[in-house]
């Protein structure tokens, strides 16, 4: 029996030992922030030491080339020569000799130096001051730090002003909104912020971990983040509530299977819930019905340019211009609209789907542009329709399945309006991301050339016509999605529609 | 009381098990490091075999349609290789000049794995996705053409997954979903609507 216990303990111990390095090997990263580029690299563990690829660490920062002769690894960076030898702790960077705490490693053509020597090597190579935040593995070259101020506007939300544009990954969980900055050199002297007696925001906490900075906002109600000022301002505001779902089992209207039902707008305290940034930016002339929120997603953005429509014209620019016009057209019809991006920001497809689901929008519209074919194609997710009633958990990859009928309804209404304006239009199912992950009526619209020249895609008149058609279709679909909804206002700018 | 020789054997087996696990992790890490430099050149031509009729679902960009066409090609007997050669024939149509649906040089199908439950996994070269034209419609044509061609020539395929260089990828070229499995019935309906 005693041996049985010992064997069990040995197995448990070895399992623990085996799992620990695996977990850490998957997760450890080092971030390098420099005026020329900011990036992160995986940290390799060799023995008890942390290593990082030297070429990989300097290549984004200048002209770098390597040469490997037997055990000698030579790097030439911006005219400075470095040399390290496999298994040795002494190396040369330009005229300087560097002592490493652990030996240099050579694996194939990859040369690895101990992580803690990287700041010194970078300092020598770049001839610049380098700060190393050891615990979080963040390296700052020169004065690149991005700072931020934090202002609580009581009852309205939290305003974060950054010294440079930022583009964090945003995730939410009950009572928390977390912004993770992987590419921005965000620093803060303050770790914890507490806000007493605010109805919306309870506090905020800044911390640095594993090559990234995190800012977590604790809230008392569901919140969302909106971007402004080209990404230099982030506002944390209350997430708009949406209309209560129609009684089951009417699938198109019962779009709140996974989202808690919000009170109808008439029951909202104060009459009008806080409007999202997209709605606040303009001056809608119609009556705004916040419960019918439309989230407009300008496809691509930032580093992700989308299709190259011509040598100079990127899809991301066309979609943003179109999204802004669509917001205006929706507002002119008294419909609340929110842009997922109103600047050249990079958003992942997961971030887009998460933001839409968190906003509890009534309709999600993803905009795309292409130079293949003509006219406007309206897409719905390529999923079989299913409605199984309220569920606690919904599969991410088929989250749209319960709303596909509502999506088709909106798509057909938009296509009808496109047809009325004598533009070619089709409704097609398509495997376009992130439609499958959206828990409300969701369509994607791909705008193609109206004529033989690609430049016609950026024609303000053409974009206005397309935006007016989409907005009219969404307004028409409202009555079908929710029979109790008030009628849409007539467009304040009829020039948009022919 | 466990006999001493059983105790020793158990300890030796446990140590061997964890040593092997550690070695596998090292090998995996090494393979991943070398993955970036993976070969993107087209793969060797198919093996010889009896000629069979296959039905290709070919995308035509200018008309925005997918049309079925029968061709006769040499196919091996082994089902996985057979499925791969069918898709390579389709790629051949797209790689010729002029092409109804141009694809980048090096775009190819590396392997097709036919699994239980009607699942087919299509592993493509990096060039298939990296250099694919970007756009909802153009990417949809590619995916629908591949899935429809596979299901038309390999009986029993119900769901298709597309990998790029042995790995999952979020989208083909920014739009078409490559994370999900494609339902063959849904794609067939789409192709009918596009014919």
Coordinates of C-alpha atoms in Angstrom, one line a residue, chain A residues 86-495:
Chain A
X86 CA 27.8 28.7 -30.0
X87 CA 28.2 27.7 -26.4
X88 CA 30.2 30.7 -25.4
X89 CA 29.2 33.6 -23.1
X90 CA 31.4 36.2 -24.7
X91 CA 30.2 38.1 -27.8
X92 CA 31.0 41.2 -29.7
X93 CA 28.6 44.0 -30.8
X94 CA 30.4 46.6 -32.9
X95 CA 33.4 47.6 -30.8
X96 CA 31.9 46.4 -27.6
X97 CA 32.5 43.1 -25.9
X98 CA 29.4 41.7 -24.2
X99 CA 29.3 39.0 -21.5
X100 CA 26.2 36.9 -21.5
X101 CA 24.9 35.3 -18.3
X102 CA 24.2 32.1 -20.2
X103 CA 25.9 30.7 -23.4
X104 CA 24.8 31.8 -26.9
X105 CA 22.8 29.1 -28.6
X106 CA 23.0 28.2 -32.2
X107 CA 20.2 26.0 -33.7
X108 CA 20.5 25.7 -37.4
X109 CA 20.8 29.3 -38.6
X110 CA 18.9 30.7 -35.6
X111 CA 21.0 32.4 -33.0
X112 CA 19.6 32.8 -29.5
X113 CA 20.8 35.0 -26.7
X114 CA 19.6 35.1 -23.1
X115 CA 16.5 37.3 -22.8
X116 CA 18.1 39.6 -20.2
X117 CA 21.0 40.4 -22.6
X118 CA 18.6 41.6 -25.3
X119 CA 18.2 45.2 -23.9
X120 CA 22.0 45.6 -23.8
X121 CA 22.5 44.3 -27.3
X122 CA 19.7 46.6 -28.6
X123 CA 21.1 49.5 -26.8
X124 CA 24.5 48.9 -28.5
X125 CA 23.1 48.3 -31.9
X126 CA 20.6 51.2 -31.9
X127 CA 22.8 53.5 -29.9
X128 CA 19.8 54.4 -27.9
X129 CA 18.5 54.2 -24.3
X130 CA 16.6 51.0 -23.7
X131 CA 14.3 50.3 -20.7
X132 CA 13.4 46.7 -19.8
X133 CA 10.3 46.0 -17.7
X134 CA 11.7 42.6 -16.5
X135 CA 8.6 41.1 -14.9
X136 CA 6.3 41.7 -17.9
X137 CA 9.1 41.3 -20.5
X138 CA 8.5 44.6 -22.2
X139 CA 11.4 46.5 -23.9
X140 CA 11.2 50.2 -24.7
X141 CA 13.7 51.6 -27.1
X142 CA 14.1 55.4 -26.7
X143 CA 11.2 57.5 -25.7
X144 CA 8.4 55.6 -27.3
X145 CA 6.1 55.2 -24.3
X146 CA 2.4 56.0 -24.9
X147 CA 0.7 57.6 -21.9
X148 CA -2.9 58.0 -21.1
X149 CA -5.2 60.0 -18.9
X150 CA -8.4 58.8 -17.5
X151 CA -11.5 60.9 -16.8
X152 CA -14.7 59.8 -15.3
X153 CA -17.8 61.7 -16.4
X154 CA -20.3 60.8 -13.8
X155 CA -23.2 58.8 -15.2
X156 CA -21.8 59.0 -18.7
X157 CA -18.8 56.8 -18.7
X158 CA -15.1 56.8 -18.7
X159 CA -13.0 58.7 -21.2
X160 CA -9.4 57.5 -21.9
X161 CA -7.2 59.9 -23.8
X162 CA -3.9 58.4 -25.2
X163 CA -0.9 60.3 -26.4
X164 CA -0.8 58.1 -29.6
X165 CA -3.5 56.1 -31.4
X166 CA -4.1 52.7 -29.9
X167 CA -5.9 49.6 -31.0
X168 CA -6.4 47.2 -28.1
X169 CA -8.0 43.8 -28.2
X170 CA -11.2 44.1 -26.2
X171 CA -12.9 41.4 -24.3
X172 CA -15.9 41.5 -21.9
X173 CA -17.2 39.5 -19.1
X174 CA -19.9 40.3 -16.5
X175 CA -18.8 43.4 -14.7
X176 CA -15.5 43.8 -16.6
X177 CA -14.2 45.2 -19.9
X178 CA -10.6 44.3 -20.6
X179 CA -8.4 46.1 -23.1
X180 CA -5.2 44.3 -24.0
X181 CA -2.5 46.3 -25.7
X182 CA 0.0 44.0 -27.5
X183 CA 1.5 46.5 -29.9
X184 CA 1.3 49.7 -28.0
X185 CA 4.0 50.9 -25.5
X186 CA 1.4 51.9 -22.9
X187 CA 2.8 52.8 -19.6
X188 CA 1.1 54.1 -16.4
X189 CA 2.5 55.2 -13.1
X190 CA -0.9 54.4 -11.5
X191 CA -2.0 50.8 -11.1
X192 CA -5.5 51.0 -9.6
X193 CA -8.2 53.6 -10.0
X194 CA -11.3 53.5 -7.8
X195 CA -14.5 55.5 -8.5
X196 CA -16.9 55.8 -5.6
X197 CA -20.6 56.0 -6.1
X198 CA -20.6 56.1 -9.9
X199 CA -23.5 54.2 -11.3
X200 CA -21.6 53.0 -14.3
X201 CA -17.9 52.6 -13.6
X202 CA -16.6 51.0 -10.4
X203 CA -12.9 51.3 -11.1
X204 CA -10.0 50.5 -13.4
X205 CA -6.7 48.6 -13.1
X206 CA -3.6 48.8 -15.2
X207 CA -1.1 46.0 -15.2
X208 CA 1.7 44.7 -17.5
X209 CA 2.0 41.0 -18.1
X210 CA 3.7 38.7 -20.6
X211 CA 4.8 41.3 -23.2
X212 CA 1.5 43.2 -23.1
X213 CA -0.3 45.9 -21.1
X214 CA -3.8 45.4 -19.8
X215 CA -6.4 47.9 -18.7
X216 CA -9.4 46.4 -17.0
X217 CA -12.4 48.5 -16.3
X218 CA -14.8 47.3 -13.7
X219 CA -18.4 48.3 -14.3
X220 CA -21.7 48.1 -12.6
X221 CA -23.7 47.6 -15.8
X222 CA -22.8 46.1 -19.2
X223 CA -20.5 48.5 -21.0
X224 CA -18.9 48.8 -24.4
X225 CA -15.9 50.7 -25.8
X226 CA -16.1 53.2 -28.7
X227 CA -13.2 54.7 -30.5
X228 CA -12.8 58.4 -31.5
X229 CA -10.1 60.9 -32.5
X230 CA -8.4 58.4 -34.8
X231 CA -7.9 55.9 -32.0
X232 CA -6.5 58.3 -29.5
X233 CA -9.7 58.4 -27.4
X234 CA -11.6 55.4 -26.0
X235 CA -14.9 55.9 -24.3
X236 CA -16.4 53.3 -22.0
X237 CA -20.1 53.8 -22.1
X238 CA -23.2 51.8 -21.1
X239 CA -24.0 49.2 -23.8
X240 CA -27.3 50.1 -25.5
X241 CA -30.3 48.0 -24.5
X242 CA -32.4 46.4 -27.2
X243 CA -36.1 45.7 -27.5
X244 CA -37.4 42.7 -25.7
X245 CA -37.6 39.7 -28.0
X246 CA -41.0 38.7 -29.4
X247 CA -42.7 35.8 -27.8
X248 CA -41.3 32.4 -28.7
X249 CA -41.5 30.5 -31.0
X250 CA -41.4 33.2 -33.7
X251 CA -37.8 32.8 -34.9
X252 CA -37.2 36.0 -36.9
X253 CA -38.2 38.3 -34.1
X254 CA -36.9 36.2 -31.2
X255 CA -33.4 37.2 -31.8
X256 CA -32.5 37.4 -28.1
X257 CA -32.0 33.7 -27.5
X258 CA -28.6 34.1 -25.9
X259 CA -28.9 37.7 -24.7
X260 CA -30.9 38.9 -21.8
X261 CA -34.0 40.8 -22.7
X262 CA -33.7 44.5 -22.1
X263 CA -36.6 46.7 -21.2
X264 CA -38.4 48.4 -24.1
X265 CA -37.2 51.9 -24.8
X266 CA -40.3 53.4 -23.2
X267 CA -39.3 51.9 -19.9
X268 CA -35.7 53.1 -20.0
X269 CA -34.8 55.4 -17.1
X270 CA -34.6 58.9 -18.3
X271 CA -36.3 58.0 -21.5
X272 CA -33.2 57.9 -23.7
X273 CA -30.3 55.6 -23.0
X274 CA -26.8 56.9 -23.7
X275 CA -26.3 57.0 -27.5
X276 CA -23.3 55.3 -28.9
X277 CA -20.5 57.4 -30.4
X278 CA -21.7 56.8 -33.9
X279 CA -25.1 58.2 -33.2
X280 CA -23.8 61.1 -31.1
X281 CA -21.5 62.2 -33.9
X282 CA -24.3 63.4 -36.2
X283 CA -27.5 65.3 -35.6
X284 CA -30.2 63.0 -36.7
X285 CA -33.3 64.8 -37.9
X286 CA -35.6 61.9 -37.3
X287 CA -36.8 60.4 -34.1
X288 CA -34.1 58.0 -32.7
X289 CA -35.3 54.6 -31.5
X290 CA -32.3 53.3 -29.6
X291 CA -33.7 49.8 -29.4
X292 CA -33.3 49.3 -33.1
X293 CA -29.5 49.6 -33.1
X294 CA -27.7 48.9 -36.4
X295 CA -24.0 48.1 -36.1
X296 CA -22.1 49.0 -39.3
X297 CA -18.8 47.2 -39.8
X298 CA -16.4 48.7 -42.3
X299 CA -14.5 45.6 -43.4
X300 CA -10.8 45.3 -42.8
X301 CA -8.8 48.3 -41.6
X302 CA -5.3 49.1 -40.2
X303 CA -2.8 46.5 -41.1
X304 CA -5.4 44.5 -42.8
X305 CA -6.0 46.3 -46.2
X306 CA -8.5 43.9 -47.7
X307 CA -8.6 43.6 -51.5
X308 CA -6.2 45.8 -53.5
X309 CA -8.8 47.4 -55.8
X310 CA -6.1 49.2 -57.7
X311 CA -2.5 50.2 -57.1
X312 CA -3.6 52.9 -54.7
X313 CA -7.1 52.0 -53.7
X314 CA -7.5 49.6 -50.8
X315 CA -10.8 47.9 -49.8
X316 CA -10.5 49.2 -46.2
X317 CA -10.7 52.8 -47.4
X318 CA -13.8 52.2 -49.6
X319 CA -15.6 50.4 -46.8
X320 CA -14.9 53.1 -44.3
X321 CA -16.2 55.8 -46.6
X322 CA -19.3 53.8 -47.3
X323 CA -19.9 53.0 -43.6
X324 CA -19.9 56.7 -42.8
X325 CA -22.4 57.4 -45.5
X326 CA -24.6 54.5 -44.3
X327 CA -24.5 55.8 -40.8
X328 CA -25.7 59.2 -42.1
X329 CA -28.5 57.6 -44.1
X330 CA -29.7 55.4 -41.2
X331 CA -29.7 58.4 -38.8
X332 CA -31.7 60.4 -41.4
X333 CA -34.3 57.7 -41.1
X334 CA -34.3 57.9 -37.3
X335 CA -32.4 54.7 -36.8
X336 CA -29.6 54.5 -34.3
X337 CA -26.3 53.4 -35.9
X338 CA -22.9 52.6 -34.5
X339 CA -19.7 52.1 -36.5
X340 CA -17.4 49.4 -35.3
X341 CA -14.5 51.3 -36.6
X342 CA -14.5 55.0 -37.5
X343 CA -10.8 55.2 -38.2
X344 CA -8.0 53.1 -39.8
X345 CA -8.0 50.7 -36.8
X346 CA -7.2 47.0 -37.0
X347 CA -9.9 44.8 -35.6
X348 CA -9.9 41.0 -35.6
X349 CA -12.9 39.1 -36.8
X350 CA -13.5 37.8 -33.3
X351 CA -13.4 41.4 -31.9
X352 CA -16.0 42.4 -34.4
X353 CA -18.3 39.6 -33.6
X354 CA -17.8 40.1 -29.8
X355 CA -18.5 43.8 -30.1
X356 CA -21.7 43.2 -32.1
X357 CA -23.0 40.6 -29.7
X358 CA -22.1 42.8 -26.7
X359 CA -23.9 45.8 -28.3
X360 CA -27.2 43.8 -28.6
X361 CA -27.7 45.3 -32.0
X362 CA -30.8 44.5 -34.0
X363 CA -28.9 44.2 -37.3
X364 CA -25.3 43.8 -38.1
X365 CA -24.1 45.0 -41.6
X366 CA -20.5 44.1 -42.7
X367 CA -19.4 46.2 -45.7
X368 CA -16.9 45.0 -48.3
X369 CA -15.8 46.1 -51.8
X370 CA -14.5 44.2 -54.7
X371 CA -13.4 44.7 -58.3
X372 CA -14.9 41.5 -59.6
X373 CA -18.3 41.8 -61.2
X374 CA -20.7 44.7 -61.0
X375 CA -23.5 45.8 -58.7
X376 CA -24.1 45.0 -55.0
X377 CA -24.2 41.5 -53.6
X378 CA -25.9 40.9 -50.2
X379 CA -24.8 37.9 -48.3
X380 CA -26.2 35.9 -45.4
X381 CA -24.4 33.2 -43.5
X382 CA -24.2 29.8 -45.1
X383 CA -25.8 27.9 -42.3
X384 CA -29.0 25.9 -42.1
X385 CA -31.8 27.7 -40.1
X386 CA -32.4 26.4 -36.6
X387 CA -34.3 27.7 -33.7
X388 CA -34.1 25.8 -30.5
X389 CA -35.3 28.4 -28.0
X390 CA -33.3 30.2 -25.3
X391 CA -30.0 28.5 -24.5
X392 CA -27.3 29.2 -22.0
X393 CA -24.5 28.5 -24.4
X394 CA -24.5 28.8 -28.1
X395 CA -21.7 27.3 -30.3
X396 CA -19.5 30.1 -31.6
X397 CA -19.2 28.7 -35.1
X398 CA -22.9 28.4 -35.6
X399 CA -24.2 31.2 -33.4
X400 CA -26.0 32.8 -36.4
X401 CA -28.1 29.7 -37.1
X402 CA -31.0 30.8 -34.8
X403 CA -31.1 34.2 -36.6
X404 CA -30.7 33.1 -40.2
X405 CA -34.3 33.8 -41.2
X406 CA -34.1 37.3 -39.8
X407 CA -30.9 37.8 -41.7
X408 CA -32.5 36.7 -45.0
X409 CA -35.4 39.0 -44.3
X410 CA -33.1 42.0 -44.0
X411 CA -31.0 40.8 -47.0
X412 CA -34.1 40.6 -49.2
X413 CA -35.3 44.0 -48.1
X414 CA -31.9 45.5 -48.9
X415 CA -31.7 43.8 -52.3
X416 CA -35.3 45.1 -53.1
X417 CA -34.1 48.6 -52.4
X418 CA -31.0 48.1 -54.5
X419 CA -33.2 46.9 -57.4
X420 CA -35.5 49.9 -57.0
X421 CA -32.5 52.1 -57.7
X422 CA -31.8 50.2 -60.9
X423 CA -28.5 48.7 -59.6
X424 CA -27.8 45.0 -60.1
X425 CA -28.3 43.2 -56.7
X426 CA -28.3 39.6 -55.5
X427 CA -28.9 37.8 -52.2
X428 CA -26.6 34.9 -51.8
X429 CA -25.5 32.7 -48.9
X430 CA -21.7 32.9 -48.3
X431 CA -19.2 31.6 -45.9
X432 CA -18.0 35.2 -45.0
X433 CA -16.6 35.8 -41.6
X434 CA -17.7 36.8 -39.0
X435 CA -21.4 36.3 -39.9
X436 CA -21.5 32.8 -38.4
X437 CA -20.6 34.2 -35.0
X438 CA -23.1 37.0 -34.8
X439 CA -26.2 36.5 -32.5
X440 CA -28.6 38.8 -34.4
X441 CA -29.7 39.5 -37.9
X442 CA -26.5 39.8 -39.9
X443 CA -25.7 40.5 -43.5
X444 CA -22.6 41.4 -45.5
X445 CA -22.8 43.7 -48.4
X446 CA -20.1 43.6 -51.1
X447 CA -20.1 46.6 -53.4
X448 CA -18.6 46.1 -56.9
X449 CA -17.9 48.5 -59.7
X450 CA -20.7 50.4 -61.2
X451 CA -18.7 50.9 -64.4
X452 CA -15.6 49.8 -66.1
X453 CA -13.2 52.0 -64.1
X454 CA -12.3 51.0 -60.6
X455 CA -12.3 54.7 -59.5
X456 CA -16.1 54.7 -59.8
X457 CA -16.1 52.7 -56.5
X458 CA -15.1 55.9 -54.7
X459 CA -17.6 58.1 -56.4
X460 CA -19.5 59.9 -53.7
X461 CA -22.7 59.7 -55.7
X462 CA -22.5 55.9 -56.2
X463 CA -21.6 55.3 -52.5
X464 CA -24.5 57.5 -51.4
X465 CA -26.9 55.6 -53.6
X466 CA -25.7 52.3 -52.2
X467 CA -25.8 53.6 -48.6
X468 CA -29.4 54.9 -49.2
X469 CA -30.5 51.6 -50.5
X470 CA -29.1 49.6 -47.6
X471 CA -30.6 52.1 -45.1
X472 CA -34.0 52.0 -46.7
X473 CA -33.9 48.2 -46.8
X474 CA -33.0 48.1 -43.1
X475 CA -35.7 50.5 -42.2
X476 CA -38.3 48.4 -44.2
X477 CA -37.2 45.2 -42.5
X478 CA -37.8 46.7 -39.1
X479 CA -41.5 46.3 -39.2
X480 CA -41.1 42.7 -40.2
X481 CA -38.5 41.9 -37.5
X482 CA -40.6 43.6 -34.8
X483 CA -44.3 44.2 -35.7
X484 CA -44.6 46.5 -32.6
X485 CA -41.9 48.8 -33.8
X486 CA -42.7 52.4 -34.6
X487 CA -42.6 53.3 -38.3
X488 CA -39.3 54.6 -39.6
X489 CA -39.0 58.3 -40.2
X490 CA -38.8 59.4 -43.8
X491 CA -35.2 60.2 -44.8
X492 CA -34.3 63.7 -43.9
X493 CA -32.1 63.9 -47.0
X494 CA -34.1 62.5 -49.8
X495 CA -31.3 63.4 -52.2

